[in-house]
CSV table of C-alpha atoms in Angstrom, one decimal:
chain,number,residue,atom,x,y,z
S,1,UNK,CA,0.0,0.0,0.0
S,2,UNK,CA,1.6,3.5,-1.1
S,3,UNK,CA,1.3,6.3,1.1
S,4,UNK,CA,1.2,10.0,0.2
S,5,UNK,CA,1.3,13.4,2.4
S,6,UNK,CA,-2.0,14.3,3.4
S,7,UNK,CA,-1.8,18.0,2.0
S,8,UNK,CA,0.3,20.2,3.9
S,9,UNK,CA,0.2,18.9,7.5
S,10,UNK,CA,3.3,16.3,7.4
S,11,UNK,CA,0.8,13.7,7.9
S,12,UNK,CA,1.4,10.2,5.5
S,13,UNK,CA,-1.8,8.3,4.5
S,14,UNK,CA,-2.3,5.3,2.8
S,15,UNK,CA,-3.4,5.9,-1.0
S,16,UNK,CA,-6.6,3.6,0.2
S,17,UNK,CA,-9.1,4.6,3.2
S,18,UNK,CA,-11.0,2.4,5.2
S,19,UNK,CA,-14.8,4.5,5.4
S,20,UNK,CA,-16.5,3.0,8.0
S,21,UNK,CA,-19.9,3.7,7.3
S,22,UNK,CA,-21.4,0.0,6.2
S,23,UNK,CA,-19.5,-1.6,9.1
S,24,UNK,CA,-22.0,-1.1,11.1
S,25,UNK,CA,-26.1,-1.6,11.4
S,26,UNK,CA,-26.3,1.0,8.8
S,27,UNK,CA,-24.3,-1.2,6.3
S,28,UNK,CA,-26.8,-4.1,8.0
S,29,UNK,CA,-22.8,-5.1,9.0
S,30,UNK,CA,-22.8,-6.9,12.4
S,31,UNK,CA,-20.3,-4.9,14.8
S,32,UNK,CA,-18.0,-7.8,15.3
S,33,UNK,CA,-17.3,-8.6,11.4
S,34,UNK,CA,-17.3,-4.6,11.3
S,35,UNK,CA,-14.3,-4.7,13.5
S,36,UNK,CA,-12.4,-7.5,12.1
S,37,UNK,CA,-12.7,-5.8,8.7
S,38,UNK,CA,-11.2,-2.6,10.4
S,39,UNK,CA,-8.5,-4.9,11.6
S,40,UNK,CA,-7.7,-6.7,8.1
S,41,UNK,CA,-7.1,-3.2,6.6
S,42,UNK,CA,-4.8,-2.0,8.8
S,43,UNK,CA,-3.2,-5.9,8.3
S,44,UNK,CA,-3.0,-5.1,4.4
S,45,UNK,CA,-1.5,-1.8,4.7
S,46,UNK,CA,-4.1,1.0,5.4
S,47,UNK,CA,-3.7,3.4,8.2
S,48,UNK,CA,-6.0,5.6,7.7
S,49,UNK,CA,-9.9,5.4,8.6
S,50,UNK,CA,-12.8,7.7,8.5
S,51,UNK,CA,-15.7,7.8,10.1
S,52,UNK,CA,-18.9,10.0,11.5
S,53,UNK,CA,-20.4,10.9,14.6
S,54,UNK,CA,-24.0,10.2,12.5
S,55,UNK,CA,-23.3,6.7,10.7
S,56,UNK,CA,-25.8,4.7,12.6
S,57,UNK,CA,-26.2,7.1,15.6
S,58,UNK,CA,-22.8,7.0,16.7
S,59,UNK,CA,-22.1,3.1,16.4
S,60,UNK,CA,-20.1,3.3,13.6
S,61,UNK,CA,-17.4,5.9,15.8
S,62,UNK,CA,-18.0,2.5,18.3
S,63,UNK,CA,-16.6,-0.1,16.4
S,64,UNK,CA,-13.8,1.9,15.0
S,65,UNK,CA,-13.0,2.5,19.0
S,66,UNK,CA,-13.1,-1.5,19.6
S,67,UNK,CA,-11.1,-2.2,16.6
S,68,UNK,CA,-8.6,0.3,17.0
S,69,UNK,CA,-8.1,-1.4,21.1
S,70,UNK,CA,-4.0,-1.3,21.6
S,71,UNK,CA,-3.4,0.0,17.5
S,72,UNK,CA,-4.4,3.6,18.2
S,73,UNK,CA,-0.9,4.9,17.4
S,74,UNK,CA,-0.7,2.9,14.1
S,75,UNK,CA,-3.3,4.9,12.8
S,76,UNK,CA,-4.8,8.7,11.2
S,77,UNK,CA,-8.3,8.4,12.5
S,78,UNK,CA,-10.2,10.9,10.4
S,79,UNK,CA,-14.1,11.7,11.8
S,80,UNK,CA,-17.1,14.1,11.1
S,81,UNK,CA,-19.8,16.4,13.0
S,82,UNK,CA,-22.4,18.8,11.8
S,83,UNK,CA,-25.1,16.2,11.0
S,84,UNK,CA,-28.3,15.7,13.2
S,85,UNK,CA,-27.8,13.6,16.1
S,86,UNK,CA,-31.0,13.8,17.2
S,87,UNK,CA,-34.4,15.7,17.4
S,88,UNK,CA,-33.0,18.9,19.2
S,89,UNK,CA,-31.9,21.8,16.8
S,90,UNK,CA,-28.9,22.2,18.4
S,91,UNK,CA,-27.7,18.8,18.3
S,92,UNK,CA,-26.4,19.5,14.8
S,93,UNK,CA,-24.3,22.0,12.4
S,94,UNK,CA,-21.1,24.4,12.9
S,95,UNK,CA,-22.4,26.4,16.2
S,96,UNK,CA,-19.7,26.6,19.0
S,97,UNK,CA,-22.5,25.4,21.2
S,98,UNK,CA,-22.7,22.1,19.4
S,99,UNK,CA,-19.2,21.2,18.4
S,100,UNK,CA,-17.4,21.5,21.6
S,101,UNK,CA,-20.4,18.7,22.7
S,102,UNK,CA,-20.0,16.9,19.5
S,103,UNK,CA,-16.0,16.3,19.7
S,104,UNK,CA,-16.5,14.9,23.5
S,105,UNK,CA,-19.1,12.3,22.2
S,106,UNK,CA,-16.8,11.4,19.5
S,107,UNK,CA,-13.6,10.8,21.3
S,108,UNK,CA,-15.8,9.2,23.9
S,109,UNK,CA,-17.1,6.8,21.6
S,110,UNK,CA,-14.3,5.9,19.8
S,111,UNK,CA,-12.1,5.6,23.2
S,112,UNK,CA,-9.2,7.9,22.4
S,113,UNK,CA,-7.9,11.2,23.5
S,114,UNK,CA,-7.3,13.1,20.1
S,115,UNK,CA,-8.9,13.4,16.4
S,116,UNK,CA,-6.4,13.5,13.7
S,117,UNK,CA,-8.8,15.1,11.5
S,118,UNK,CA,-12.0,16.4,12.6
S,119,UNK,CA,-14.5,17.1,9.9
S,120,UNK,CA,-17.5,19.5,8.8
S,121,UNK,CA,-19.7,17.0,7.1
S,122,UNK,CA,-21.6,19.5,5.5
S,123,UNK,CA,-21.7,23.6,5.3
S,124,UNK,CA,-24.0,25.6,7.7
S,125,UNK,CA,-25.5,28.4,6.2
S,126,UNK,CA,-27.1,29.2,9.8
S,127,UNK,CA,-23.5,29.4,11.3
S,128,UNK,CA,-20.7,32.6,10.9
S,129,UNK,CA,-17.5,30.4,9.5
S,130,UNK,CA,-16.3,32.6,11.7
S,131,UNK,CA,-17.7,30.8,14.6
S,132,UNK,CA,-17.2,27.4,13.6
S,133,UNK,CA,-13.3,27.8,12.5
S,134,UNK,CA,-13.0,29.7,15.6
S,135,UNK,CA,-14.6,26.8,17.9
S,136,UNK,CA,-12.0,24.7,15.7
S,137,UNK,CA,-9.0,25.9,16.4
S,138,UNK,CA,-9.5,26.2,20.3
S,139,UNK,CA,-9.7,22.5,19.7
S,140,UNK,CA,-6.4,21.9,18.0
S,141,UNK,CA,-4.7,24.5,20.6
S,142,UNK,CA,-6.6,22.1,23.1
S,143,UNK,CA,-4.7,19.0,21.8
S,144,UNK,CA,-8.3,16.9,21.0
S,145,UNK,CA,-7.8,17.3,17.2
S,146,UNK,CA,-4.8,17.7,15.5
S,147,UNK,CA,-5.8,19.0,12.1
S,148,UNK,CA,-9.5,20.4,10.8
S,149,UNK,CA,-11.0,19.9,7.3
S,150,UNK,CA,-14.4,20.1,5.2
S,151,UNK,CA,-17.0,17.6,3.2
S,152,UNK,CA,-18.7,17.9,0.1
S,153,UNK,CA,-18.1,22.1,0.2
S,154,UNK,CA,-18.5,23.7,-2.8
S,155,UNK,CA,-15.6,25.6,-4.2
S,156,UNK,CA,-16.8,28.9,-2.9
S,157,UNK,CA,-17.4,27.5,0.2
S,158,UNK,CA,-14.0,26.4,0.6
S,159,UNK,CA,-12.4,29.7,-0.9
S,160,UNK,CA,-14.3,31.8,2.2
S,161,UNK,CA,-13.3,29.4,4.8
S,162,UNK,CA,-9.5,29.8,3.8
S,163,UNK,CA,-9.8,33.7,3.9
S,164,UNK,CA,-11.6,33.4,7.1
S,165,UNK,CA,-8.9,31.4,8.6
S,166,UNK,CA,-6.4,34.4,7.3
S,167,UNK,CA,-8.5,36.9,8.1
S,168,UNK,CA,-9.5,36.0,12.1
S,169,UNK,CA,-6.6,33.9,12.9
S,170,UNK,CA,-7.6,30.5,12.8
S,171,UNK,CA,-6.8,27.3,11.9
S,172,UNK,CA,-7.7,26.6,8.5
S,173,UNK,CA,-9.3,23.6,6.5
S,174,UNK,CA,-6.5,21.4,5.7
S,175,UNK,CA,-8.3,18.7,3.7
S,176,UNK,CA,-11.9,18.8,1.8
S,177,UNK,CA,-13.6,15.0,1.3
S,178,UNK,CA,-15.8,15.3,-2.3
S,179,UNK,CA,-17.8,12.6,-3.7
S,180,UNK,CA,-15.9,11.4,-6.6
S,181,UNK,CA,-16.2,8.7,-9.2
S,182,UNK,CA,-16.2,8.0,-12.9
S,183,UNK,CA,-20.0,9.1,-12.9
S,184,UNK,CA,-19.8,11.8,-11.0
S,185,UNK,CA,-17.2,14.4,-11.9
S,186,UNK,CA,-18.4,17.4,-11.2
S,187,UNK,CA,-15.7,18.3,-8.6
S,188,UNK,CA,-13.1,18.4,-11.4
S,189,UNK,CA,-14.5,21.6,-12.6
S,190,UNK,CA,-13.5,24.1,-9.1
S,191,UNK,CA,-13.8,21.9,-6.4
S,192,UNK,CA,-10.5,19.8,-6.9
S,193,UNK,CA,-8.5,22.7,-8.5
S,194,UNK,CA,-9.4,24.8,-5.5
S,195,UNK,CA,-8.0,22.5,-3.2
S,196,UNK,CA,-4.5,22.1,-5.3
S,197,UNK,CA,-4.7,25.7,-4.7
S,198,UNK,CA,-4.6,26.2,-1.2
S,199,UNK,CA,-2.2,22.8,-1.1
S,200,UNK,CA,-5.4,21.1,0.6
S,201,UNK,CA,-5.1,17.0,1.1
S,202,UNK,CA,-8.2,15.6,-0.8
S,203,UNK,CA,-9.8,12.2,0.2
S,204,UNK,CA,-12.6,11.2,-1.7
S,205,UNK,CA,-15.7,9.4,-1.3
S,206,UNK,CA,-17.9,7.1,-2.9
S,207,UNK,CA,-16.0,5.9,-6.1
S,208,UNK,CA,-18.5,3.2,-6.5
S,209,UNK,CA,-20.8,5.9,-7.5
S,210,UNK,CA,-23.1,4.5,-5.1
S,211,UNK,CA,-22.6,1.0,-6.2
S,212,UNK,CA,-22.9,1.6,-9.8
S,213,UNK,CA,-19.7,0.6,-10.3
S,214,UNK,CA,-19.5,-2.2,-7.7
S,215,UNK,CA,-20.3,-4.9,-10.9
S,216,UNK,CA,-23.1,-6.3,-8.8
S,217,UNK,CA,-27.0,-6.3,-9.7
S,218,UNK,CA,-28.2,-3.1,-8.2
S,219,UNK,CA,-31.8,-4.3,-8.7
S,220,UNK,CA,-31.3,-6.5,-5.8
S,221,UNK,CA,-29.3,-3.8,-3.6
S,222,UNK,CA,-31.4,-2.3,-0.9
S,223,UNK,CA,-29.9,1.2,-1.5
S,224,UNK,CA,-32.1,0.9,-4.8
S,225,UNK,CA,-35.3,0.3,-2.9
S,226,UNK,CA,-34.3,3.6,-0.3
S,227,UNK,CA,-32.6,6.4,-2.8
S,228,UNK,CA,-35.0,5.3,-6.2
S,229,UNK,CA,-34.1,9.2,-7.6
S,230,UNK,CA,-30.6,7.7,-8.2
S,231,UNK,CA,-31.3,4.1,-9.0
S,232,UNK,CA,-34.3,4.2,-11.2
S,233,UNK,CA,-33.8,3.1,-14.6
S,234,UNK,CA,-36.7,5.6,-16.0
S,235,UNK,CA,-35.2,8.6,-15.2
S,236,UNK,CA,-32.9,10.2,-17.9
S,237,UNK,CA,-29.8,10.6,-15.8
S,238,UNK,CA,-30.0,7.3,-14.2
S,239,UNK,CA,-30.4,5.6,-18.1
S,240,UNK,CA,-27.7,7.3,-18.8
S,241,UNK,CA,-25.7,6.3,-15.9
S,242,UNK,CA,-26.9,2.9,-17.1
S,243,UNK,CA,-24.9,3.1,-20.6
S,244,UNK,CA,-21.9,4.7,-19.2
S,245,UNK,CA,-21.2,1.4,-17.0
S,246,UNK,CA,-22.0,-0.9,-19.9
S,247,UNK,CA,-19.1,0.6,-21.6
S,248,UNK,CA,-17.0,0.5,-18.8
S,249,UNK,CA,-17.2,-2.5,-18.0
S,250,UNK,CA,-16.0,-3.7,-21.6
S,251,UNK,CA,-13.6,-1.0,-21.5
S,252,UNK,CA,-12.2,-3.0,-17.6
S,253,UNK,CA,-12.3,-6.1,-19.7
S,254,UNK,CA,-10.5,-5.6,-22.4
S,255,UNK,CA,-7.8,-4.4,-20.1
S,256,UNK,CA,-8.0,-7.4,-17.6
S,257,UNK,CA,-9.1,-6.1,-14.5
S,258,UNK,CA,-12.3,-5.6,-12.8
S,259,UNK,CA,-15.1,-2.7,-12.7
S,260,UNK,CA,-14.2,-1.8,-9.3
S,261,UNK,CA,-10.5,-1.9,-9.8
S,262,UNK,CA,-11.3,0.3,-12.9
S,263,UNK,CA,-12.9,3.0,-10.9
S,264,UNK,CA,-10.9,3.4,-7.8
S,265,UNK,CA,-7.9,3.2,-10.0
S,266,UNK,CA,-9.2,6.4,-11.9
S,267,UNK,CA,-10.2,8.1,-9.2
S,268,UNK,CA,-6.2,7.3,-7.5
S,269,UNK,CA,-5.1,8.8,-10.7
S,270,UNK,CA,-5.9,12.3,-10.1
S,271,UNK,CA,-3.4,14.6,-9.2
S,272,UNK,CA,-5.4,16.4,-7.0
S,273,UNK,CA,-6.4,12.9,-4.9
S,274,UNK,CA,-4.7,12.2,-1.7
S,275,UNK,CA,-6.2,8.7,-0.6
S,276,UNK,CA,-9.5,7.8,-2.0
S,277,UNK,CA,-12.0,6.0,0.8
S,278,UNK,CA,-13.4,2.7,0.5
S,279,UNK,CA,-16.5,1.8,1.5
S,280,UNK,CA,-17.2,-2.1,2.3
S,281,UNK,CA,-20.3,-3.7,3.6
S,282,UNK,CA,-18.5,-7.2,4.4
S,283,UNK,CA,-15.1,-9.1,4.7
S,284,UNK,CA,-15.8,-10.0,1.0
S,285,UNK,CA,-16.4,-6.5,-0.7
S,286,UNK,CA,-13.2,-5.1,1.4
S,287,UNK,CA,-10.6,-8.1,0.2
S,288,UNK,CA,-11.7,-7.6,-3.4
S,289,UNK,CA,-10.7,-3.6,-3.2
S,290,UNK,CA,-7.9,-4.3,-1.6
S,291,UNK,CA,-6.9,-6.7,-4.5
S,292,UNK,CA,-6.9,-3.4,-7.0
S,293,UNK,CA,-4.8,-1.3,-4.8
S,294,UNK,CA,-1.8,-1.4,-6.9
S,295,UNK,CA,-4.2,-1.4,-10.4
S,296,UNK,CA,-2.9,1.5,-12.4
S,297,UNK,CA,-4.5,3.4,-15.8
S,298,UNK,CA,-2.3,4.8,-18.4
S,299,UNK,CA,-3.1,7.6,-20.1
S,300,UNK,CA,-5.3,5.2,-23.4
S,301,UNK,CA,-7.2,4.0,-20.6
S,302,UNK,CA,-7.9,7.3,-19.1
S,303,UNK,CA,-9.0,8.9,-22.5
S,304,UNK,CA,-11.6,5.8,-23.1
S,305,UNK,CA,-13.4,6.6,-19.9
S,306,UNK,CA,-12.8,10.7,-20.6
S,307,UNK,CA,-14.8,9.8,-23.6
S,308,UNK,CA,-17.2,7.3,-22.4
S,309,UNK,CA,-18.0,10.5,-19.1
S,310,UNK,CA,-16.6,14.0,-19.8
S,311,UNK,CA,-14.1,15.5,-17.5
S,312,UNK,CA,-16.4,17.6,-15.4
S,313,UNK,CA,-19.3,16.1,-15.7
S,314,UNK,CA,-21.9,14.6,-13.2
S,315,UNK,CA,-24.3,12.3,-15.8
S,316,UNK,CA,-26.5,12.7,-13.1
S,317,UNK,CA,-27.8,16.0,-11.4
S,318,UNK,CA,-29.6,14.1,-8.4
S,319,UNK,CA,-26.5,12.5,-6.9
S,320,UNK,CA,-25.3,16.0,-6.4
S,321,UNK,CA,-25.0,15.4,-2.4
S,322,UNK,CA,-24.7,18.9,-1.4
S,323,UNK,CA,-27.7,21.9,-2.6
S,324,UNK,CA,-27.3,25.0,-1.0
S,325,UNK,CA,-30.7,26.2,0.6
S,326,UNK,CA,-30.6,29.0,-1.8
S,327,UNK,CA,-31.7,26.6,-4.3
S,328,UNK,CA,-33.7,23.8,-2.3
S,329,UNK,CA,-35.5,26.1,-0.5
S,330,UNK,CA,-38.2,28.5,-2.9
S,331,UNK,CA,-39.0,30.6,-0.3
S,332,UNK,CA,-35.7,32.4,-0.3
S,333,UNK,CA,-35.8,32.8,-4.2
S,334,UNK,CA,-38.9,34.9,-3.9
S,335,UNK,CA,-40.0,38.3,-2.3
């Protein structure tokens, strides 16, 4: 397993990390196989692992702390807050109120004393940046996290945090995690040159586009039956989505590997990607990714898929994971 510096805080990450997510009841994943599979990918070579204080109410952060029993040194634990964890309004987002409470349950549940890298999952529009980088920082001074980055922020978004850490003093975003996959390259356009420009470490997420690109019957995946916007064949993006992978997986066979090793290869391959995160239900998914780690593309390869998906392009607007409240919301597009 390759390693690479993880933007510009000294730190060394695998080129592969373990997202916890699935390993635990949110995956359907029983805790125990969820923490041996943490445990065979630090045996194969991964040290670094990312989590959320929200995968399955906290359990995921749980497992993670079980697994990681005696190892904790070994590894660049990477977690998130800013997502609802639970009915109160305050139990959620950027506020100082909320995060110095949130980073306590976290290193509470997964039983250590410090955060390598302690994510915003998502932006707040409610909350000054101001505020939230300054509740930040305090933190790293404090010794519980050791380095602060974003999720899924648009390129604006991370443009105005980075001037708000020069402006006010603060600790600034030192890594943003985008969705990322040969379906959905949007982030190529700003989001990915952005971060080359502030010298930002980039881990990705989700280059299975969702399972797409997993090579297994998605009519039979229960992520289908939940999130039918992005799985149903009727709609034009989705068909579309549908044509793209029949080509790609011809385009993996002719070159001898598989569709999975196809795409997390391609994502590896940009030069803006720092360690791209895996996602595995079972024992089973996580061994077969871990059999592309060393899968390369060269540069024919890379121009089949540019023309199979443009550079740039998300073939489907719905798996857009982030819209700003500007847009969703039509009462603040009208007087």
């Amino acid at each position: 397993m390759r390693h690479r510096t993880l933007g510009g805080t000294g730190i060394s990450v695998s080129e592969f990390a373990l997202g916890a997510m699935m390993l635990s009841p949110m995956g359907g994943t029983d805790p125990d196989e969820g923490v041996r599979a943490v445990q065979r990918a630090l045996e194969a070579g991964i040290n670094f692992v990312d989590t959320a204080d929200m995968y399955a109410a906290g359990e995921s952060e749980r497992i993670v702390g079980r697994a990681l029993k005696g190892r904790r040194d070994e590894v660049v634990l990477a977690t998130k807050f800013h997502q609802p964890m639970g009915d109160d309004p305050n139990q959620r987002g950027g506020s100082r109120r909320w995060i110095v409470r949130a980073v306590e349950d976290s290193l509470r549940r997964l039983d250590t004393d410090r955060i390598d890298l302690y994510q915003m999952h998502r932006p707040d529009p409610a909350t000054d940046l101001d505020e939230t980088l300054g509740a930040l920082s305090d933190l790293v001074r404090a010794g519980k996290v050791l380095a602060v980055g974003s999720s899924t922020f648009p390129a604006e978004q991370i443009v105005e945090a980075q001037w708000v850490s020069e402006r006010r003093g603060h600790v600034r975003f030192r890594t943003e995690q985008p969705p990322y996959s040969i379906l959905n390259r949007g982030v190529e356009a700003a989001v990915l040159p952005t971060a080359q420009r502030y010298g930002m470490g980039v881990l990705t997420w989700g280059p299975l586009g969702a399972g797409w690109l997993s090579g297994r019957d998605l009519s039979v995946s229960s992520r289908a039956s939940l999130e039918t916007q992005k799985f149903d064949l009727s709609l034009p993006g989705n068909a579309r989505k549908a044509e793209a992978v029949a080509e790609l997986k011809q385009v993996a066979a002719e070159a001898g590997m598989t569709l999975p090793h196809l795409a997390t290869a391609f994502v590896r391959a940009h030069p803006a990607v720092t360690s791209v995160i895996i996602g595995p239900r079972t024992l089973d998914q996580l061994n077969g990714l871990l059999a592309g780690a060393d899968v390369t593309l060269g540069a024919d390869l890379l121009d089949r898929i540019d023309a199979i998906v443009p550079p740039g392009c998300d073939l489907n607007p719905a798996d857009n994971y982030y819209v700003a409240p500007a847009v969703a919301d039509a009462a603040l597009r009208r007087r």
